[in-house]
Amino acid sequence: MRVISKISALLLVICMAVLFTGCGDGSGTSAPGTASAEKVKINIAALKGPTGIGMARLMEQDEKGETANDYNFTVSGAPDDVTAKLINGEYDIAAVPTNNAAMLYNKTDGDIKMLALNTKGVLYMLDSTGSIKSVADLRGKKIYATGKGSTPEYVLSYVLSQNGIDPERDVEIEYLSEHAELATYIAAGTAQIALLPEPNVTTVLSSNENVKIALNMTEEWDKIAEKESDGSILTMGCVVVRSEFLESNKKAVDAFLKEYQASINYTSEHLDETAQLCEKYEIIPKADVAKKAIPNCNIFFASGEDMKNYTDNFFKVLYSYNPASVGGKLPDDGIYYVK
């Protein structure tokens, strides 16, 4: 009897072991309540302002431990600092101006790739005179702007010239160094016509009721693109990745892109919550300003072939005005991460 009892006990132990082993779903993943695979740590930099807005929801999810990877976010107001740390490996992924992606790709001989676009144009022509109804109305006017030697200058020159206005002869353009300085100028009435990006536009409109948005430069770009049938869009923000990190962590990067796209979609669907998150993570200083500015920031997501098709001709436009704006030469297709 004791032998039978021992055999019965042994069989019971074996059956229980088989039972618990079978609790998995057959996919190789851990059962609920068991330890999961270790998350990949990814150091990510986002810039304050429009290019960082799409990250806000993802930051919150990471803080709650709800993301596929372990994201370490840094929000910076200095693009040069972000690009320097990206090159030296301190950041793995970064949100940067789109033309900076081309510059980085050329500067590093392909060590930086574009993952996705995140922002269309954020530039607006403000007017306190009430006289600017179209681009043609800018002829003979004095325009204040920022971004000398960078994308805003090239966008302004392109839109003017494509509408028959010579930027050198037909208008007077005065460039200031800081967005905030120009915002103060037009809010105070020192400047009457000014090209500014969001969220500075919202700040000005809230400060002076006589100032109105006269022209949406993204729409003006689209009119030209439609006329020229070149398929380009005005895209001012993107996310890039170090090529070495991508090659070693492709699944983690793909998971990031999926979560990042969801974060961007959340932005358009949950404005109040996103505005609060922008203040919390210091992307935009105040939630009330963020709430007004976000709809004008043209946050969107495009990756793969769509990203490539949208960006190719945008780079060509920038190159035609100043080769240095894209790093001295047009980047080849190797700049794009296309699955």
Coordinates of C-alpha atoms in Angstrom, one line a residue:
M1 CA 0.0 0.0 0.0
R2 CA 2.8 2.4 0.9
V3 CA 4.4 1.8 -2.6
I4 CA 1.1 2.5 -4.3
S5 CA 0.7 5.7 -2.2
K6 CA 4.2 6.9 -3.1
I7 CA 3.5 6.2 -6.8
S8 CA 0.2 8.1 -6.6
A9 CA 1.9 11.0 -4.9
L10 CA 4.6 11.1 -7.5
L11 CA 2.1 11.1 -10.3
L12 CA 0.2 13.9 -8.6
V13 CA 3.3 16.0 -8.5
I14 CA 4.1 15.4 -12.2
C15 CA 0.5 16.2 -13.2
M16 CA 0.6 19.5 -11.3
A17 CA 3.9 20.4 -13.0
V18 CA 2.5 19.7 -16.4
L19 CA -0.6 21.7 -15.5
F20 CA 1.3 24.8 -14.5
T21 CA 3.7 24.5 -17.5
G22 CA 0.7 24.5 -19.8
C23 CA -0.5 27.9 -18.4
G24 CA 1.3 29.7 -21.1
D25 CA -0.4 30.7 -24.3
G26 CA 1.9 28.8 -26.5
S27 CA 3.4 32.0 -28.0
G28 CA 6.6 32.0 -25.9
T29 CA 5.4 34.9 -23.8
S30 CA 5.2 34.8 -20.0
A31 CA 2.0 34.0 -18.3
P32 CA 0.2 36.8 -16.4
G33 CA 2.0 37.7 -13.2
T34 CA 5.3 36.3 -14.2
A35 CA 8.4 38.2 -15.1
S36 CA 8.4 39.6 -18.7
A37 CA 11.4 40.1 -21.0
E38 CA 13.6 43.0 -20.1
K39 CA 12.7 46.3 -21.7
V40 CA 15.2 48.0 -24.0
K41 CA 16.3 51.4 -22.6
I42 CA 16.1 54.2 -25.2
N43 CA 17.4 57.7 -24.5
I44 CA 15.1 60.2 -26.3
A45 CA 15.4 63.9 -26.8
A46 CA 12.4 66.2 -27.6
L47 CA 12.6 69.9 -28.3
K48 CA 10.4 72.3 -26.6
G49 CA 7.6 73.6 -28.8
P50 CA 5.7 71.9 -31.7
T51 CA 8.2 69.1 -32.5
G52 CA 7.9 67.9 -28.9
I53 CA 4.1 67.9 -28.5
G54 CA 3.6 64.5 -30.1
M55 CA 5.8 63.0 -27.3
A56 CA 3.7 64.2 -24.4
R57 CA 1.3 61.2 -24.1
L58 CA 4.2 58.7 -24.6
M59 CA 6.0 60.4 -21.8
E60 CA 3.1 59.9 -19.5
Q61 CA 2.7 56.3 -20.5
D62 CA 6.4 55.7 -19.9
E63 CA 6.1 57.3 -16.4
K64 CA 3.3 54.8 -15.6
G65 CA 5.3 51.9 -16.9
E66 CA 2.9 51.2 -19.7
T67 CA 5.3 51.3 -22.7
A68 CA 7.0 48.4 -24.6
N69 CA 10.5 50.0 -23.9
D70 CA 12.1 51.9 -21.1
Y71 CA 12.1 55.5 -22.4
N72 CA 14.4 58.1 -20.8
F73 CA 13.1 61.5 -22.1
T74 CA 14.9 64.8 -22.1
V75 CA 13.1 68.0 -23.1
S76 CA 15.5 70.6 -24.4
G77 CA 15.2 74.2 -25.7
A78 CA 18.6 74.0 -27.5
P79 CA 18.6 72.2 -30.9
D80 CA 22.4 72.4 -31.2
D81 CA 22.8 70.6 -27.8
V82 CA 20.4 67.8 -28.9
T83 CA 22.2 67.2 -32.2
A84 CA 25.6 67.2 -30.5
K85 CA 24.5 64.6 -27.9
L86 CA 22.8 62.5 -30.6
I87 CA 26.0 62.4 -32.6
N88 CA 28.1 61.4 -29.6
G89 CA 25.7 58.7 -28.6
E90 CA 24.1 60.2 -25.5
Y91 CA 20.7 60.1 -27.3
D92 CA 19.4 57.2 -29.4
I93 CA 16.3 59.0 -30.8
A94 CA 15.6 62.7 -31.1
A95 CA 12.9 65.0 -32.4
V96 CA 14.6 67.6 -34.5
P97 CA 13.8 70.1 -37.3
T98 CA 13.4 68.2 -40.6
N99 CA 16.2 70.0 -42.3
N100 CA 18.5 69.1 -39.4
A101 CA 17.9 65.4 -40.2
A102 CA 19.5 66.0 -43.7
M103 CA 22.4 67.9 -42.2
L104 CA 23.0 65.2 -39.6
Y105 CA 22.8 62.4 -42.2
N106 CA 25.4 64.2 -44.4
K107 CA 27.6 65.2 -41.5
T108 CA 27.8 61.7 -40.1
D109 CA 28.1 59.8 -43.4
G110 CA 24.8 58.1 -42.8
D111 CA 25.0 57.5 -39.0
I112 CA 21.6 59.2 -38.5
K113 CA 18.3 58.1 -40.1
M114 CA 14.9 59.6 -40.3
L115 CA 12.2 57.5 -38.6
A116 CA 9.1 59.6 -39.1
L117 CA 7.7 63.1 -39.7
N118 CA 5.8 64.6 -36.8
T119 CA 5.0 68.2 -37.7
K120 CA 4.0 70.1 -40.8
G121 CA 4.4 73.8 -41.0
V122 CA 4.0 76.0 -37.9
L123 CA 4.7 79.3 -39.5
Y124 CA 2.1 82.1 -39.8
M125 CA 2.1 85.6 -41.2
L126 CA 0.7 88.0 -38.6
D127 CA -0.8 91.3 -39.5
S128 CA -2.1 94.2 -37.4
T129 CA -3.0 96.5 -40.4
G130 CA -5.8 94.4 -41.9
S131 CA -4.3 94.8 -45.3
I132 CA -2.8 91.4 -45.9
K133 CA -5.3 89.1 -47.5
S134 CA -3.0 87.1 -49.9
V135 CA 0.7 86.7 -50.5
A136 CA 0.4 89.3 -53.3
D137 CA -0.5 91.9 -50.6
L138 CA 3.0 91.6 -49.1
R139 CA 4.6 93.4 -52.1
G140 CA 6.2 96.6 -51.0
K141 CA 5.7 95.8 -47.3
K142 CA 8.2 95.4 -44.5
I143 CA 8.1 92.0 -43.0
Y144 CA 9.7 91.1 -39.6
A145 CA 10.8 87.5 -39.2
T146 CA 13.1 85.1 -37.3
G147 CA 15.2 82.2 -38.5
K148 CA 17.7 83.9 -40.7
G149 CA 19.7 81.1 -42.4
S150 CA 17.3 78.4 -41.5
T151 CA 13.9 76.9 -42.6
P152 CA 11.7 80.0 -41.9
E153 CA 13.9 82.1 -44.2
Y154 CA 13.8 79.5 -47.0
V155 CA 10.0 79.0 -46.6
L156 CA 9.3 82.7 -46.8
S157 CA 11.6 83.2 -49.8
Y158 CA 10.1 80.2 -51.6
V159 CA 6.5 81.3 -51.0
L160 CA 7.2 84.9 -52.1
S161 CA 9.1 84.0 -55.2
Q162 CA 6.6 81.4 -56.3
N163 CA 4.0 84.1 -56.1
G164 CA 6.0 86.5 -58.3
I165 CA 7.6 88.5 -55.5
D166 CA 11.4 89.0 -55.4
P167 CA 12.4 88.6 -51.7
E168 CA 15.4 90.9 -52.4
R169 CA 13.7 93.7 -54.2
D170 CA 9.9 93.7 -53.8
V171 CA 9.8 93.5 -50.0
E172 CA 11.9 94.5 -47.0
I173 CA 12.6 91.7 -44.6
E174 CA 14.2 92.4 -41.2
Y175 CA 15.3 89.3 -39.2
L176 CA 15.4 89.2 -35.4
S177 CA 17.3 86.6 -33.5
E178 CA 14.6 85.4 -31.1
H179 CA 11.0 84.4 -31.5
A180 CA 10.1 85.9 -28.2
E181 CA 11.7 89.2 -29.1
L182 CA 9.6 89.4 -32.3
A183 CA 6.5 88.3 -30.5
T184 CA 7.0 91.3 -28.2
Y185 CA 7.5 93.6 -31.1
I186 CA 4.3 92.8 -32.9
A187 CA 2.3 92.6 -29.7
A188 CA 3.4 96.1 -28.8
G189 CA 2.8 97.5 -32.2
T190 CA 6.5 98.0 -33.0
A191 CA 6.1 95.6 -35.9
Q192 CA 3.0 95.4 -38.0
I193 CA 3.6 92.3 -40.2
A194 CA 5.6 89.4 -38.9
L195 CA 6.3 85.8 -39.7
L196 CA 6.2 83.7 -36.5
P197 CA 5.9 80.0 -35.5
E198 CA 3.6 78.6 -32.9
P199 CA 3.2 78.8 -29.9
N200 CA 4.5 82.4 -30.2
V201 CA 1.6 83.1 -32.5
T202 CA -0.9 82.2 -29.8
T203 CA 0.9 84.4 -27.3
V204 CA 0.8 87.4 -29.6
L205 CA -2.9 86.9 -30.5
S206 CA -3.7 86.7 -26.8
S207 CA -1.8 89.9 -26.1
N208 CA -3.1 92.2 -28.9
E209 CA -6.6 91.8 -30.3
N210 CA -5.7 93.9 -33.4
V211 CA -3.2 91.3 -34.6
K212 CA -4.7 88.6 -36.8
I213 CA -3.4 85.6 -38.7
A214 CA -3.2 86.8 -42.3
L215 CA -1.5 83.8 -44.0
N216 CA -1.0 80.2 -43.0
M217 CA 2.3 79.3 -44.6
T218 CA 1.6 75.6 -44.7
E219 CA -1.5 76.3 -46.8
E220 CA 0.5 78.6 -49.1
W221 CA 3.1 75.9 -49.6
D222 CA 0.3 73.4 -50.4
K223 CA -1.1 75.7 -53.1
I224 CA 2.3 75.8 -54.7
A225 CA 2.9 72.1 -54.4
E226 CA -0.5 71.4 -56.0
K227 CA 0.2 73.8 -58.8
E228 CA 3.7 72.2 -59.4
S229 CA 2.4 68.7 -58.8
D230 CA 5.6 67.9 -56.9
G231 CA 3.9 66.1 -53.9
S232 CA 5.9 68.0 -51.3
I233 CA 4.6 69.3 -48.0
L234 CA 6.0 71.8 -45.7
T235 CA 7.3 69.6 -42.9
M236 CA 9.3 71.2 -40.1
G237 CA 9.7 68.4 -37.6
C238 CA 10.7 64.7 -37.5
V239 CA 12.3 62.0 -35.4
V240 CA 15.7 60.5 -36.1
V241 CA 17.6 57.6 -34.8
R242 CA 21.3 56.6 -34.6
S243 CA 21.9 54.0 -37.3
E244 CA 24.0 51.8 -35.0
F245 CA 21.2 51.8 -32.4
L246 CA 18.6 50.9 -35.0
E247 CA 20.6 48.0 -36.3
S248 CA 21.0 46.5 -32.8
N249 CA 17.5 47.2 -31.6
K250 CA 15.2 47.1 -34.6
K251 CA 12.2 45.5 -32.8
A252 CA 12.5 48.1 -30.0
V253 CA 12.6 50.9 -32.5
D254 CA 9.6 49.5 -34.4
A255 CA 7.7 49.3 -31.0
F256 CA 8.6 52.9 -30.3
L257 CA 7.2 54.0 -33.7
K258 CA 4.0 52.2 -33.0
E259 CA 3.6 53.8 -29.6
Y260 CA 4.7 57.2 -30.9
Q261 CA 2.1 57.2 -33.7
A262 CA -0.5 56.4 -31.0
S263 CA 0.8 59.3 -28.9
I264 CA 0.5 61.7 -31.9
N265 CA -3.1 60.4 -32.6
Y266 CA -3.9 61.0 -28.9
T267 CA -2.8 64.6 -29.3
S268 CA -5.6 65.4 -31.8
E269 CA -8.2 63.5 -30.0
H270 CA -7.6 64.7 -26.4
L271 CA -6.7 68.4 -26.6
D272 CA -7.3 69.3 -23.0
E273 CA -5.3 66.4 -21.7
T274 CA -2.4 67.0 -24.1
A275 CA -2.2 70.6 -23.1
Q276 CA -1.9 69.7 -19.5
L277 CA 0.8 67.2 -20.4
C278 CA 2.7 69.8 -22.4
E279 CA 2.9 72.0 -19.3
K280 CA 3.8 69.1 -17.0
Y281 CA 6.7 68.0 -19.2
E282 CA 7.7 71.7 -20.0
I283 CA 7.1 71.3 -23.7
I284 CA 5.0 74.5 -23.7
P285 CA 5.1 76.6 -20.5
K286 CA 1.4 77.0 -19.9
A287 CA -1.5 74.6 -20.6
D288 CA -3.9 77.4 -21.7
V289 CA -1.4 78.5 -24.3
A290 CA -0.8 74.9 -25.4
K291 CA -4.5 74.3 -25.8
K292 CA -4.8 77.3 -28.2
A293 CA -1.6 76.6 -30.0
I294 CA -1.8 72.8 -30.6
P295 CA -4.5 73.0 -33.4
N296 CA -2.2 75.3 -35.3
C297 CA 0.9 73.2 -34.9
N298 CA -0.1 70.6 -37.6
I299 CA 1.0 67.6 -35.6
F300 CA 0.9 64.5 -37.7
F301 CA 2.7 61.2 -38.3
A302 CA 4.2 59.8 -41.5
S303 CA 6.7 57.0 -41.8
G304 CA 8.1 54.7 -44.5
E305 CA 7.4 55.5 -48.1
D306 CA 5.0 58.4 -47.2
M307 CA 7.7 60.1 -45.2
K308 CA 10.1 59.7 -48.1
N309 CA 7.6 61.0 -50.7
Y310 CA 6.7 64.0 -48.6
T311 CA 10.3 64.9 -47.8
D312 CA 12.2 64.4 -51.0
N313 CA 10.9 67.5 -52.7
F314 CA 11.0 69.6 -49.5
F315 CA 14.7 68.9 -49.3
K316 CA 15.1 69.9 -53.0
V317 CA 13.4 73.3 -52.3
L318 CA 15.7 74.0 -49.3
Y319 CA 18.7 72.9 -51.3
S320 CA 17.8 75.2 -54.2
Y321 CA 17.8 78.2 -51.9
N322 CA 20.9 77.2 -49.8
P323 CA 22.7 73.9 -50.1
A324 CA 24.0 74.4 -46.5
S325 CA 20.4 74.1 -45.2
V326 CA 20.5 70.3 -45.9
G327 CA 24.2 69.8 -45.2
G328 CA 25.7 70.8 -48.5
K329 CA 24.1 68.1 -50.7
L330 CA 20.8 66.3 -51.1
P331 CA 20.6 63.2 -49.0
D332 CA 20.2 59.9 -50.7
D333 CA 17.5 57.4 -49.9
G334 CA 19.6 55.9 -47.2
I335 CA 18.4 58.7 -44.9
Y336 CA 15.0 57.1 -44.6
Y337 CA 14.1 54.1 -42.4
V338 CA 11.7 52.2 -44.5
K339 CA 10.7 48.7 -43.3

